[in-house]
Short mmCIF file of C-alpha atoms and ligand atoms in Angstrom, two decimals:
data_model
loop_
_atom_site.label_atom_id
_atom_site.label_comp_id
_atom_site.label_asym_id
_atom_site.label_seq_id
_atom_site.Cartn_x
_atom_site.Cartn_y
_atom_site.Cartn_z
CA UNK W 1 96.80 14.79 138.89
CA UNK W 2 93.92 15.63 136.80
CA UNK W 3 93.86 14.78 133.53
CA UNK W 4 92.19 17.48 130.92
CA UNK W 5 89.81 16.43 128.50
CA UNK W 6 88.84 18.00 125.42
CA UNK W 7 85.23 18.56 124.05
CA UNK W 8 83.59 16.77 126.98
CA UNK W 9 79.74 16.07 126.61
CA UNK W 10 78.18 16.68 129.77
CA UNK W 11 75.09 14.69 129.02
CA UNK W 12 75.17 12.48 132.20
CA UNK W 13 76.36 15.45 134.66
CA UNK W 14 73.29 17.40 134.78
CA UNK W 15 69.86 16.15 135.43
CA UNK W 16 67.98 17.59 133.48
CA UNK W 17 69.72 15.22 131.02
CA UNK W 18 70.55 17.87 128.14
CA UNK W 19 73.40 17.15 125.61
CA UNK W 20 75.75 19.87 125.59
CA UNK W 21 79.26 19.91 125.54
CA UNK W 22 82.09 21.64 127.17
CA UNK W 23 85.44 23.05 125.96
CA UNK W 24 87.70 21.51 129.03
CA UNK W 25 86.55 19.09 131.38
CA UNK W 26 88.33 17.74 134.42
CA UNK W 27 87.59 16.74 138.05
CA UNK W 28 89.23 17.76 141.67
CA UNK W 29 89.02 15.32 144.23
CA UNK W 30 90.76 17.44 147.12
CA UNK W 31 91.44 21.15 148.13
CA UNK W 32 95.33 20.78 147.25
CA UNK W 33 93.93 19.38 143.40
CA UNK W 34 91.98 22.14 142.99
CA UNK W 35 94.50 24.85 143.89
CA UNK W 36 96.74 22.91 141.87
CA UNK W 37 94.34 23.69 138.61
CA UNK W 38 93.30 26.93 139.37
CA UNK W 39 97.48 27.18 138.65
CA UNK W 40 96.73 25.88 135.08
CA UNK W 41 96.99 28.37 131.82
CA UNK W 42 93.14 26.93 130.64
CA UNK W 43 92.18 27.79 134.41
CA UNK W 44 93.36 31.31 134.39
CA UNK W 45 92.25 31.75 130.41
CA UNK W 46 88.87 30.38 130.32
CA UNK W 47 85.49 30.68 131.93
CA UNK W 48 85.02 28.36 134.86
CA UNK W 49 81.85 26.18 135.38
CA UNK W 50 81.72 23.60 138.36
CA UNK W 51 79.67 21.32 138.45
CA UNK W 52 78.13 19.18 141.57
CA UNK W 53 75.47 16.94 141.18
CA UNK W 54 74.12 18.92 138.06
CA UNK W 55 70.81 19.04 139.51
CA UNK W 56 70.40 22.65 139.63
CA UNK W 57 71.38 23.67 136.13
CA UNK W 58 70.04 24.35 132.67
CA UNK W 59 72.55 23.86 130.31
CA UNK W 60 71.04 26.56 127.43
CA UNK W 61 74.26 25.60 125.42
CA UNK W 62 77.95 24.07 124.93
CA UNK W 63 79.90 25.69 127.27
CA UNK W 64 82.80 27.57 125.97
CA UNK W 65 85.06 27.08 128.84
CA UNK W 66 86.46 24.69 131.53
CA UNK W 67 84.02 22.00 133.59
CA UNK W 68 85.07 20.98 136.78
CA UNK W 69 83.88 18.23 138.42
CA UNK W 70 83.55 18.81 142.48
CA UNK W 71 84.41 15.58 143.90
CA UNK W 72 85.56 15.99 147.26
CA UNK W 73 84.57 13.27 149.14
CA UNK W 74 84.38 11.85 153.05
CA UNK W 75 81.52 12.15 155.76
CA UNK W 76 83.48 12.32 159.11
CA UNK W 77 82.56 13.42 162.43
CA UNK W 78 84.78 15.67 164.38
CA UNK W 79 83.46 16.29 167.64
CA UNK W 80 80.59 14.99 169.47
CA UNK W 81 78.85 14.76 172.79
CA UNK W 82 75.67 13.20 174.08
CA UNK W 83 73.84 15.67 172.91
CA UNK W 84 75.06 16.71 169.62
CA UNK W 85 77.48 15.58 166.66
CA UNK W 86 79.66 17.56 164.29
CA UNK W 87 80.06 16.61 161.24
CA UNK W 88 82.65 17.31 157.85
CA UNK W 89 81.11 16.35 154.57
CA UNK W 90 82.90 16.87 151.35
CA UNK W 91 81.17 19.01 148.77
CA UNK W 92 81.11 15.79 146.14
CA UNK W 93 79.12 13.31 148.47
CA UNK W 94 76.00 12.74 146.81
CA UNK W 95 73.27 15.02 149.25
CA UNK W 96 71.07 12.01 149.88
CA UNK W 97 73.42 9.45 150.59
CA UNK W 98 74.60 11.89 153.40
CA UNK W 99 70.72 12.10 154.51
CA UNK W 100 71.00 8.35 154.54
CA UNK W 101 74.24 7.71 156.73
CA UNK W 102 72.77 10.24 159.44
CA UNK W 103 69.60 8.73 159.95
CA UNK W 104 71.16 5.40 159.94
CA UNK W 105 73.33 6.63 162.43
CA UNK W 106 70.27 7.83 164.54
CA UNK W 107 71.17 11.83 164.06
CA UNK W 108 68.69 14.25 163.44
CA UNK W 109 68.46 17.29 161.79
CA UNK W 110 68.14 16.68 158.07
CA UNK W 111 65.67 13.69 157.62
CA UNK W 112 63.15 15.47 156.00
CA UNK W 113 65.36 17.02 153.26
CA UNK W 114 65.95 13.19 152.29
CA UNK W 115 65.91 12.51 147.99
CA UNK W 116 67.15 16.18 147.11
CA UNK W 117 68.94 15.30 144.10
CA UNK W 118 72.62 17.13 143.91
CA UNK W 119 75.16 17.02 145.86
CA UNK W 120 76.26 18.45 149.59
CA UNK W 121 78.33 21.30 148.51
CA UNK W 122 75.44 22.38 146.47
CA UNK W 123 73.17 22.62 149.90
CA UNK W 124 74.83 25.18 151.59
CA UNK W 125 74.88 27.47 148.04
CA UNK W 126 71.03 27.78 147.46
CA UNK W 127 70.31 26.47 151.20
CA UNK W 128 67.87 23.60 149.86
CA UNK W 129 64.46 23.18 152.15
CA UNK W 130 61.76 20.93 151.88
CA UNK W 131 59.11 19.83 154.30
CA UNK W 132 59.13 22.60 157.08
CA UNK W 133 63.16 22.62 157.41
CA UNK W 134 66.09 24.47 155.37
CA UNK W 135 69.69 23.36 155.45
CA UNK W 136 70.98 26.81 157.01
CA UNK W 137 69.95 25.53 160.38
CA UNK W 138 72.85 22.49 160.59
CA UNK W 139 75.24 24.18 158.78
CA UNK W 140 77.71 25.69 161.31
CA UNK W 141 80.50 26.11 158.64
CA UNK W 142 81.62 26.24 154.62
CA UNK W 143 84.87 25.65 153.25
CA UNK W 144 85.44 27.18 150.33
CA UNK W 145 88.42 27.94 147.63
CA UNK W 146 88.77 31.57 146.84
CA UNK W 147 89.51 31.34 142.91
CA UNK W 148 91.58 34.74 142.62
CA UNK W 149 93.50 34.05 145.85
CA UNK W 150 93.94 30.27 145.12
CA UNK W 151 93.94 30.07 149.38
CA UNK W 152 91.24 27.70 151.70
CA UNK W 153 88.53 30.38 152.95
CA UNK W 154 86.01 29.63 155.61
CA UNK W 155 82.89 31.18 156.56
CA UNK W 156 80.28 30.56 159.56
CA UNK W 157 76.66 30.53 159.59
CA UNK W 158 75.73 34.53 159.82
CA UNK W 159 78.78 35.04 157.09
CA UNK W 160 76.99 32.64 154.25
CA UNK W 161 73.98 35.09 154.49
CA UNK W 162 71.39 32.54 154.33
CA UNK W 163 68.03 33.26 152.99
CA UNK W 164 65.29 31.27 150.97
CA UNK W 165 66.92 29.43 148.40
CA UNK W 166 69.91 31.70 149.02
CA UNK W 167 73.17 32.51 149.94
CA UNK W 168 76.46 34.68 149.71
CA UNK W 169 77.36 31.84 146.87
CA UNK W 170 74.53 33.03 144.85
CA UNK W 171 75.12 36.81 145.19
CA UNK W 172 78.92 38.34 146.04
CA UNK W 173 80.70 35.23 146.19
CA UNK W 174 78.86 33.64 142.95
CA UNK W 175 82.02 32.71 140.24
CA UNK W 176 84.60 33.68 142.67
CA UNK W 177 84.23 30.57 145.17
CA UNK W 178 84.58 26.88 144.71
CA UNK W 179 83.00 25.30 147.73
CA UNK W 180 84.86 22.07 149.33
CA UNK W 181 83.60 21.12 152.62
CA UNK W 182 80.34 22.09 154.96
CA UNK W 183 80.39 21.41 158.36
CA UNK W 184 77.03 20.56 159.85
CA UNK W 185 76.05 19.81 163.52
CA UNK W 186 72.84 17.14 163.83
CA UNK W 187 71.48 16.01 167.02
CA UNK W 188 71.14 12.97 169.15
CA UNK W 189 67.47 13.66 170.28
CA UNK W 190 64.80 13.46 168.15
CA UNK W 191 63.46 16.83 166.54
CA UNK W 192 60.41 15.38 164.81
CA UNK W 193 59.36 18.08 162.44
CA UNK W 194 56.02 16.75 160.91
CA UNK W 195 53.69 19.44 160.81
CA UNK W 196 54.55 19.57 157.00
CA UNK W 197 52.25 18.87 154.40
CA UNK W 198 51.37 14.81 154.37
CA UNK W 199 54.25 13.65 156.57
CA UNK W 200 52.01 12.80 159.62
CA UNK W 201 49.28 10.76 156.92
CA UNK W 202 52.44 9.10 155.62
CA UNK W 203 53.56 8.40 158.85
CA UNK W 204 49.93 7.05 159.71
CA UNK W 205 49.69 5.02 156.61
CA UNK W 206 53.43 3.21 157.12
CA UNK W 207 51.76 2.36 160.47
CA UNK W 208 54.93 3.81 162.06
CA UNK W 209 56.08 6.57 164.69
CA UNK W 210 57.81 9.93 163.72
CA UNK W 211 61.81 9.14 163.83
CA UNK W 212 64.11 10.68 161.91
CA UNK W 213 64.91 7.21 159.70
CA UNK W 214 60.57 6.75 159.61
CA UNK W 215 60.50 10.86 158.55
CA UNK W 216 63.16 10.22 155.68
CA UNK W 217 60.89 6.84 154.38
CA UNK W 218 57.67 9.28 154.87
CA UNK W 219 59.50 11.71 152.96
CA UNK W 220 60.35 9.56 150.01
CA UNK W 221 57.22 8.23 149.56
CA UNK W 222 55.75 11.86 149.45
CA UNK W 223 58.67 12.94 146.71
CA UNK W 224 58.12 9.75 144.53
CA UNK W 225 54.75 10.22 144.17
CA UNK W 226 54.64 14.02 143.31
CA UNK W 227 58.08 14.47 141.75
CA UNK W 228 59.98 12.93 138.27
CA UNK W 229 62.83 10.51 139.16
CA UNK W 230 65.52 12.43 137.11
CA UNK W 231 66.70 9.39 135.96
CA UNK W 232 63.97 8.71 133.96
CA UNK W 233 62.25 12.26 133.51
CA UNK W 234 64.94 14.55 133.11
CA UNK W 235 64.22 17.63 135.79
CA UNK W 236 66.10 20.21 138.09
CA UNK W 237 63.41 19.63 140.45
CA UNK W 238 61.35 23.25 141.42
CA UNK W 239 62.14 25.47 138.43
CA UNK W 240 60.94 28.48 140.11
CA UNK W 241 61.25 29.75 143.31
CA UNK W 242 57.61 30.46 145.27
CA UNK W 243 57.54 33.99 144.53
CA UNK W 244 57.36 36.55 147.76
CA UNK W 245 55.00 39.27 147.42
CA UNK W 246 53.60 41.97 149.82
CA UNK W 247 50.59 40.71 152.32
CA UNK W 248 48.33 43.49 150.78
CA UNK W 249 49.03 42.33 147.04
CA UNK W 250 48.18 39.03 148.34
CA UNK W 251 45.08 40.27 149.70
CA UNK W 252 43.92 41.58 146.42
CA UNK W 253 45.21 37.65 144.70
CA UNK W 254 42.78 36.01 147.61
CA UNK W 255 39.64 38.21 146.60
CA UNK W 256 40.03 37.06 142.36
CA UNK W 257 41.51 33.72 143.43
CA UNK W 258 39.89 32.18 146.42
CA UNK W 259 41.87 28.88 146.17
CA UNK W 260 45.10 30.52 146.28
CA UNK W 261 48.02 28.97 148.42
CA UNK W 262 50.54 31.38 150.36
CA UNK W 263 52.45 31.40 153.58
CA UNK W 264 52.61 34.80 155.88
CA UNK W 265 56.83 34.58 156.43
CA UNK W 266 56.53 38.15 158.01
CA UNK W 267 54.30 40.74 159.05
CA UNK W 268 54.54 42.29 155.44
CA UNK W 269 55.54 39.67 153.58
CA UNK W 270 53.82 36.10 151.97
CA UNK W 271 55.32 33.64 150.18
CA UNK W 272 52.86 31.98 147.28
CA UNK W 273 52.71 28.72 145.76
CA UNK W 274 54.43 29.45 142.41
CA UNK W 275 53.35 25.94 141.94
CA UNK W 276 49.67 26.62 142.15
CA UNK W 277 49.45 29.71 140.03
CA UNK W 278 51.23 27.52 137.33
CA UNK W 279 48.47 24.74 137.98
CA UNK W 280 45.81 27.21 138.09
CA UNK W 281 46.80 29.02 134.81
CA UNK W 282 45.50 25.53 133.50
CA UNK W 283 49.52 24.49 132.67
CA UNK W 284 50.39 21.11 134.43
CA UNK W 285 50.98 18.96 132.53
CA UNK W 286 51.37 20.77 129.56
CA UNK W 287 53.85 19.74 126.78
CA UNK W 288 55.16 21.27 123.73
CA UNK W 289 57.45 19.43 121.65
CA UNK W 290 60.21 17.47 123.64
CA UNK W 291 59.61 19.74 126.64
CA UNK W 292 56.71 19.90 129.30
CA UNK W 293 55.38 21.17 132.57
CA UNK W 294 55.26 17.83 134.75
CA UNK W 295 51.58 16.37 135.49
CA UNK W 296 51.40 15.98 138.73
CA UNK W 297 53.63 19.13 140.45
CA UNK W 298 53.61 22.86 137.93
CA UNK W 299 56.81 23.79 139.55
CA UNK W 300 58.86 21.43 137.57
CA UNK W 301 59.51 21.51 133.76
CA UNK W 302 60.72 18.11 132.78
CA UNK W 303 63.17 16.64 129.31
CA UNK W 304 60.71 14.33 127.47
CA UNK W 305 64.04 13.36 125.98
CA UNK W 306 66.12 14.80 123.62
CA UNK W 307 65.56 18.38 124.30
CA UNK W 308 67.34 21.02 124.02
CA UNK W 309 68.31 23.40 126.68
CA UNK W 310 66.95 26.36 124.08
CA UNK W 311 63.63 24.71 124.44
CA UNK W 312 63.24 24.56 128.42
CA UNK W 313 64.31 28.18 128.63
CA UNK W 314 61.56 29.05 125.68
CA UNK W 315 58.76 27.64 127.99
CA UNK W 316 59.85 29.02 131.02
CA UNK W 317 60.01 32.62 129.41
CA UNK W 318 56.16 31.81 128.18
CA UNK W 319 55.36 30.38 131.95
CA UNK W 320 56.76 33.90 133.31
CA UNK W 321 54.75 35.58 130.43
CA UNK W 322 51.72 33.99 131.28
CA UNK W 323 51.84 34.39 135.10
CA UNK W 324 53.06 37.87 134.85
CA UNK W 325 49.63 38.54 132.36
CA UNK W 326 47.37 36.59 134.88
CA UNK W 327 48.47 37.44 138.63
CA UNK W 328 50.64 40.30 138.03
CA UNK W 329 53.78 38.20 139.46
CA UNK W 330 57.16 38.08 138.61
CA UNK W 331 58.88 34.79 138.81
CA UNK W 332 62.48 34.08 139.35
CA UNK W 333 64.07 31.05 138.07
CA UNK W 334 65.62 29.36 140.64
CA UNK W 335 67.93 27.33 138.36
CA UNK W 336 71.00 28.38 137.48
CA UNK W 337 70.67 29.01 133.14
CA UNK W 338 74.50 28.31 131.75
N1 EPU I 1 50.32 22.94 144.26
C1 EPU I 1 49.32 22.93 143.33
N2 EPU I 1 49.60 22.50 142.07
C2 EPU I 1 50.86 22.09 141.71
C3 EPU I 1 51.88 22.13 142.66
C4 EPU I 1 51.60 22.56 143.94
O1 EPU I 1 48.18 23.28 143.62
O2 EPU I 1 51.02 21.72 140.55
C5 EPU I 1 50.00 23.32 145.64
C6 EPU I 1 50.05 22.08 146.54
O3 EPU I 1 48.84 21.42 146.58
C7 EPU I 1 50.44 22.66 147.88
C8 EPU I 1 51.27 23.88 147.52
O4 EPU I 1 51.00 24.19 146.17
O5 EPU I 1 49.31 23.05 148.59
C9 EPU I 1 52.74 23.67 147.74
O6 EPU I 1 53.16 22.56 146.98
P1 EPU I 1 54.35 21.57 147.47
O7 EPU I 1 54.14 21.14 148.89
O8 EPU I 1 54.51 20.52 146.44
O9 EPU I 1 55.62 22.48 147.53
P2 EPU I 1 56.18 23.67 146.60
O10 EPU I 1 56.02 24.95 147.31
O11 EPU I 1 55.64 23.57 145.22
C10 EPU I 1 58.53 23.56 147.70
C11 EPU I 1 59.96 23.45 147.27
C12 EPU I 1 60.29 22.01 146.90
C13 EPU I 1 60.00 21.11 148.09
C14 EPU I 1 58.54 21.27 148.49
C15 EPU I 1 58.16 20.45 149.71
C16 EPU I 1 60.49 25.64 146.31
C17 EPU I 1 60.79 26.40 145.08
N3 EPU I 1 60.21 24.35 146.15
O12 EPU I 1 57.74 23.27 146.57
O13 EPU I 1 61.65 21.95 146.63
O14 EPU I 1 60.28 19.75 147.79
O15 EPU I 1 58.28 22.66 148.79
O16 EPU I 1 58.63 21.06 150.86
O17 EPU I 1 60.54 26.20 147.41
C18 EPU I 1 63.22 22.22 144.85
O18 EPU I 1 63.57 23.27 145.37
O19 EPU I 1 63.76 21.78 143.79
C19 EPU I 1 62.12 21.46 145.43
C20 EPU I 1 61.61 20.39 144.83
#
């Protein structure tokens, strides 16, 4: 049974390590648990947050409501062949850990999304990417708890409605689904993806061959170096998403900016490095107070500790301010503000 606990601070469940608090907090460690609470008055009364690995929040202040804690566990595999392997992952397994056990395991499919912080039910919701691969391509399935309905709802692939650091979670479903379980299918050959960025001079300089286990120790070198270990730099990793604007626009960016970095997704469309437009507005690395854009990747503000979730939000707002002044660009947050 979960236990209820009053006035909760949720200092250690989100990464960017802010001190708020929250009204109710309690935990669910199974489908039947959390249908059980959903049954509870303070359920049906109060607003709902739930958490994963709190790596893709801003906490802007207490939360006047009920926390709960997804921690549905188990990595099993339900079918395979000797081609392919399908597996069930419960939404409260840490995301990295799971990125561990496959390559251990010799699958492939997610090796180069190794060190995301936050946790597997969390991938399928803003369908996390990194190095040349997003999760939408091994998902085959999410579980999820309808919160009105209290009843186990599942949807395939085409019904999350996958899209760059999107998904039906994020738009019609977003407060009125608890996801439990995501079914993924890896494979037992080899897919090698290392066109990306510095995997191959990673690769080079471990003196070793692309695998899937070598791609995830590539990888984590390449994180470690650019990105803050949340542990000791509060951070919700990329703060923004890389904003999508029309080829022509970009056009016109390329003439006034020659350095500028985008990526032609479509035949109208390019996707720009929010990161560099940060960077080139002359911000890494800039700090104000207990707050600061990191020093060696724009995209991520970091907690120099003890900061306030008031204060984050207050420099992203100037961030957006500035690049909306300099490149005419709108950028969207891509954490989730509480
Ligand atoms: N860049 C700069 N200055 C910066 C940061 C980046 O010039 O301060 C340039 C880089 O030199 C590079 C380009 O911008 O040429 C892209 O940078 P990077 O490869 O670091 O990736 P990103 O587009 O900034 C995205 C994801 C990351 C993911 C990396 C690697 C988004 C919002 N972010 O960042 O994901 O790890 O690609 O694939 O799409 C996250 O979502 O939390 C996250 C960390």
């Amino acid at each position: 049974m979960s236990i209820i606990k009053q006035n909760y601070s949720l200092r250690n469940y989100n990464t960017f390590g802010i001190t708020a608090k929250t009204k109710y907090f309690t935990s669910f460690t199974s489908e039947e648990e959390l249908i059980k609470l959903l049954e509870n008055d303070i359920c049906k009364l109060e607003k709902m947050l739930i958490l994963g690995g709190g790596s893709n929040i801003l906490l802007s202040e207490d939360f006047d409501g009920i926390t709960l804690l997804n921690d549905v566990k188990g990595i099993n595999i339900i079918k395979e062949n000797s081609k392919e392997v399908i597996i069930e992952v419960g939404a409260g397994e840490i995301w990295h850990d799971f990125v561990l056990w496959s390559v251990k395991k010799g699958f492939s499919g997610i090796e180069n999304l190794a060190l995301i912080p936050g946790s597997v039910g969390a991938s399928p919701m803003q369908n996390i990417g990194a190095y040349g691969v997003e999760v939408k391509d091994f998902i085959t399935q999410v579980y999820y708890i309808d919160i009105a309905k209290k009843k186990k709802k599942e949807l395939n692939n085409n019904e999350c409605g996958f899209e760059y650091r999107n998904s039906i979670f994020k738009g019609r479903l977003k407060g009125k689904g608890i996801v439990t379980k995501v079914i993924f299918k890896l494979y037992k050959t080899p897919i090698n993806n290392t066109d990306y960025g510095d995997i191959k001079e990673e690769l080079k300089k471990l003196k070793k061959n692309a695998s899937p286990i070598n791609i995830t120790e590539a990888v984590i070198n390449i994180r470690n170096r650019k990105l803050p270990d949340p542990a000791i730099l509060g951070n919700c990793g990329s703060f923004f998403k890389n904003p999508i604007i029309k080829n022509s626009k970009f056009k016109k960016l390329k003439k006034e900016f020659p350095n500028v970095i985008g990526y032609k997704i479509s035949n109208t469309k390019t996707k720009v490095s929010a990161g560099w437009l940060i960077d080139n507005a002359g911000l890494k690395g800039y700090r104000e107070k207990n707050v600061g854009i990191h020093n060696k990747q724009a995209l991520v503000l970091v907690n120099h500790g003890n900061a306030k979730g008031k204060d984050i939000l207050k420099l992203a707002e100037k961030i957006e301010l500035i690049i909306k002044k300099k490149y005419d660009i709108s950028l969207e947050k891509e954490v989730n503000i509480i």
